[in-house]
Short mmCIF file of N, CA and C in Angstrom, two decimals:
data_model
loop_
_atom_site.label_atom_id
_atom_site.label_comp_id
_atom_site.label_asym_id
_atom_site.label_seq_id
_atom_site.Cartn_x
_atom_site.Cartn_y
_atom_site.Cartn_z
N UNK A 1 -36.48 -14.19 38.18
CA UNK A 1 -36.58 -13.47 39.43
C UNK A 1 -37.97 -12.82 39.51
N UNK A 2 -38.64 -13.25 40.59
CA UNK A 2 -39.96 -12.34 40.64
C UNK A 2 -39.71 -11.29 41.66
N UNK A 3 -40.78 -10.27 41.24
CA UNK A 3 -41.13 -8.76 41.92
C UNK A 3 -42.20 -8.81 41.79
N UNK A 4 -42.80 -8.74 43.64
CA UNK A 4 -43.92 -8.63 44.06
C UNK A 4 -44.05 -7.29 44.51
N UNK A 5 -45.54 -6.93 44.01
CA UNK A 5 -45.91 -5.65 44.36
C UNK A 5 -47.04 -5.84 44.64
N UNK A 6 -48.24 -4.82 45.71
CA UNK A 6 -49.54 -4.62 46.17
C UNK A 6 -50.52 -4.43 44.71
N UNK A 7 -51.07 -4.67 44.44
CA UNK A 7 -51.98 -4.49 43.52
C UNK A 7 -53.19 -3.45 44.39
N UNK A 8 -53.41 -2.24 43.76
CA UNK A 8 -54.73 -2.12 44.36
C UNK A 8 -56.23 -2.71 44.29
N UNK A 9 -56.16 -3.10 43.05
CA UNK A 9 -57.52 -3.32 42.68
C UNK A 9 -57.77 -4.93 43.28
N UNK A 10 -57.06 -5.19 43.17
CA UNK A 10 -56.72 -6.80 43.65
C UNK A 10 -56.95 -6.92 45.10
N UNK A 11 -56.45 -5.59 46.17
CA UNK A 11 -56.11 -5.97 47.32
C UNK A 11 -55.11 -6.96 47.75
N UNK A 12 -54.09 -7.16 47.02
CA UNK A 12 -53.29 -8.64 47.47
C UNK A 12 -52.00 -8.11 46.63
N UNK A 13 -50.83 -9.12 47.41
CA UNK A 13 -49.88 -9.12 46.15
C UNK A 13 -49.66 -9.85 45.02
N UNK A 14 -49.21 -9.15 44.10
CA UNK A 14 -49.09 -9.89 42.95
C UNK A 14 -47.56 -10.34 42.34
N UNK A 15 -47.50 -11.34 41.54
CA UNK A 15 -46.47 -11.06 40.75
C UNK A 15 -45.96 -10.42 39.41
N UNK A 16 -45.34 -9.21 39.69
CA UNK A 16 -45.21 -8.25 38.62
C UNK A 16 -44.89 -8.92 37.02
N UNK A 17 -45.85 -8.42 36.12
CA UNK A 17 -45.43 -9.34 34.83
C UNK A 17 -44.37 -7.88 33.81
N UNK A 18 -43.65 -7.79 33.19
CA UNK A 18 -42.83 -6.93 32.41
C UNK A 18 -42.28 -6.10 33.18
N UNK A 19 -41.53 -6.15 34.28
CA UNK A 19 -40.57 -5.22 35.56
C UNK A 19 -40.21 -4.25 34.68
N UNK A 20 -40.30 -2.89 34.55
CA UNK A 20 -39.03 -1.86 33.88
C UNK A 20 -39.21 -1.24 35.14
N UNK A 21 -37.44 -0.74 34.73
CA UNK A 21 -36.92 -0.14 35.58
C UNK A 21 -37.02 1.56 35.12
N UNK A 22 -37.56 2.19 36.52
CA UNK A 22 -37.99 3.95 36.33
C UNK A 22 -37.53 4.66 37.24
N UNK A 23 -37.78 5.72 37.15
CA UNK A 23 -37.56 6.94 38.31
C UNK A 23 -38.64 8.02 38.50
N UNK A 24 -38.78 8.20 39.84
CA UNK A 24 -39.75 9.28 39.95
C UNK A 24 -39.53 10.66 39.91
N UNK A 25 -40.49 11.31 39.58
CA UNK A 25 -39.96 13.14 39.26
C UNK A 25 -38.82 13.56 40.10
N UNK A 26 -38.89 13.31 41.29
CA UNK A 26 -37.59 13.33 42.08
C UNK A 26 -36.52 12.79 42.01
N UNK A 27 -36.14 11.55 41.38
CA UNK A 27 -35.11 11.13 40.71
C UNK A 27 -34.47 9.67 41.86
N UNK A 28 -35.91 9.04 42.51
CA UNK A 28 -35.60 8.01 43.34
C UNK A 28 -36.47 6.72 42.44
N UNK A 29 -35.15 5.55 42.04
CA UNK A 29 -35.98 4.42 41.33
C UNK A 29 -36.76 3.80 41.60
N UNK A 30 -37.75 3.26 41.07
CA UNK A 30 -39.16 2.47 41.18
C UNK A 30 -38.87 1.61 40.08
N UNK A 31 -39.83 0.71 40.19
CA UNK A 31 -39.94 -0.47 39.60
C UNK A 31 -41.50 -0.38 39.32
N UNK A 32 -42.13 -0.61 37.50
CA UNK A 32 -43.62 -0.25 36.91
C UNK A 32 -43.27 -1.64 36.24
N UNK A 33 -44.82 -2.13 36.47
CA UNK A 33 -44.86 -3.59 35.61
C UNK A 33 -46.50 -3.53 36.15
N UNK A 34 -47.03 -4.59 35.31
CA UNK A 34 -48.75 -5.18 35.35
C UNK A 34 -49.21 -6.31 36.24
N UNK A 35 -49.91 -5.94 36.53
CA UNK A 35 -50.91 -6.84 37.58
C UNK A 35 -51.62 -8.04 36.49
N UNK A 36 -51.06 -9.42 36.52
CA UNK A 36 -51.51 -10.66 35.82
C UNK A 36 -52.72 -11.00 36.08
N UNK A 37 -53.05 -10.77 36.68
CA UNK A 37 -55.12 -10.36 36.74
C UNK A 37 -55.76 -10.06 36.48
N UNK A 38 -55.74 -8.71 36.60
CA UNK A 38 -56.43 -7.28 36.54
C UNK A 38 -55.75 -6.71 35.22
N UNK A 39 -54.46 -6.87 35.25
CA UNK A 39 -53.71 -5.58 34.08
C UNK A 39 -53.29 -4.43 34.86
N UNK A 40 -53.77 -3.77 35.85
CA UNK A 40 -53.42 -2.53 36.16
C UNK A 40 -52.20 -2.61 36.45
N UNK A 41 -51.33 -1.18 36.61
CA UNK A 41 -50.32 -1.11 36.87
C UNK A 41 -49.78 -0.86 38.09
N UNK A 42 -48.82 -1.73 38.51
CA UNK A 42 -48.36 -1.99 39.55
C UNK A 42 -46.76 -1.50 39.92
N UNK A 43 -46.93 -0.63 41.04
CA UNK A 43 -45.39 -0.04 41.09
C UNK A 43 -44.56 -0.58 42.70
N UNK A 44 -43.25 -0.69 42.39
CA UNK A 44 -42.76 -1.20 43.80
C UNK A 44 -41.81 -0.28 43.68
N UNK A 45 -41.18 1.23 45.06
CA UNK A 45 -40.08 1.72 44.98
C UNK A 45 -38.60 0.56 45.36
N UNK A 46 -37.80 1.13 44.51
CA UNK A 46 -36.73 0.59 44.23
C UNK A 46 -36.11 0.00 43.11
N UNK A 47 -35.18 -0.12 42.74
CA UNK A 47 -34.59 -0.66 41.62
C UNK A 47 -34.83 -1.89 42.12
N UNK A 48 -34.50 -3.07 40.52
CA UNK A 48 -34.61 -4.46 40.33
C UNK A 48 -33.17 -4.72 40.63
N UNK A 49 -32.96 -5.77 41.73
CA UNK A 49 -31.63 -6.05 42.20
C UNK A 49 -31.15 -7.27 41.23
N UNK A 50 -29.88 -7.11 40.86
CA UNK A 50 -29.91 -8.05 39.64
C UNK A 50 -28.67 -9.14 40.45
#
């Protein structure tokens, strides 16, 4: 299953490489994984729908 997220550095979307599943200080899930390009880190809100 891929998860696409905006890359900034990229300007474009990417396909997220290592998806974990997180939460923000507020306690709403996000999704943190790396930009296959660049490396930077790339976040999409929401949980990974399984």
């Amino acid at each position: 299953m891929a998860i696409e997220a905006y890359c900034v550095k990229c300007k474009t979307k990417k396909e997220m490489q290592n998806p974990v599943e997180s939460t923000t200080k507020n306690g709403k899930p996000i999704t943190k994984g790396t930009c296959p390009d660049c490396g930077t880190t790339i976040c999409r809100i929401g949980a990974i729908k399984k």
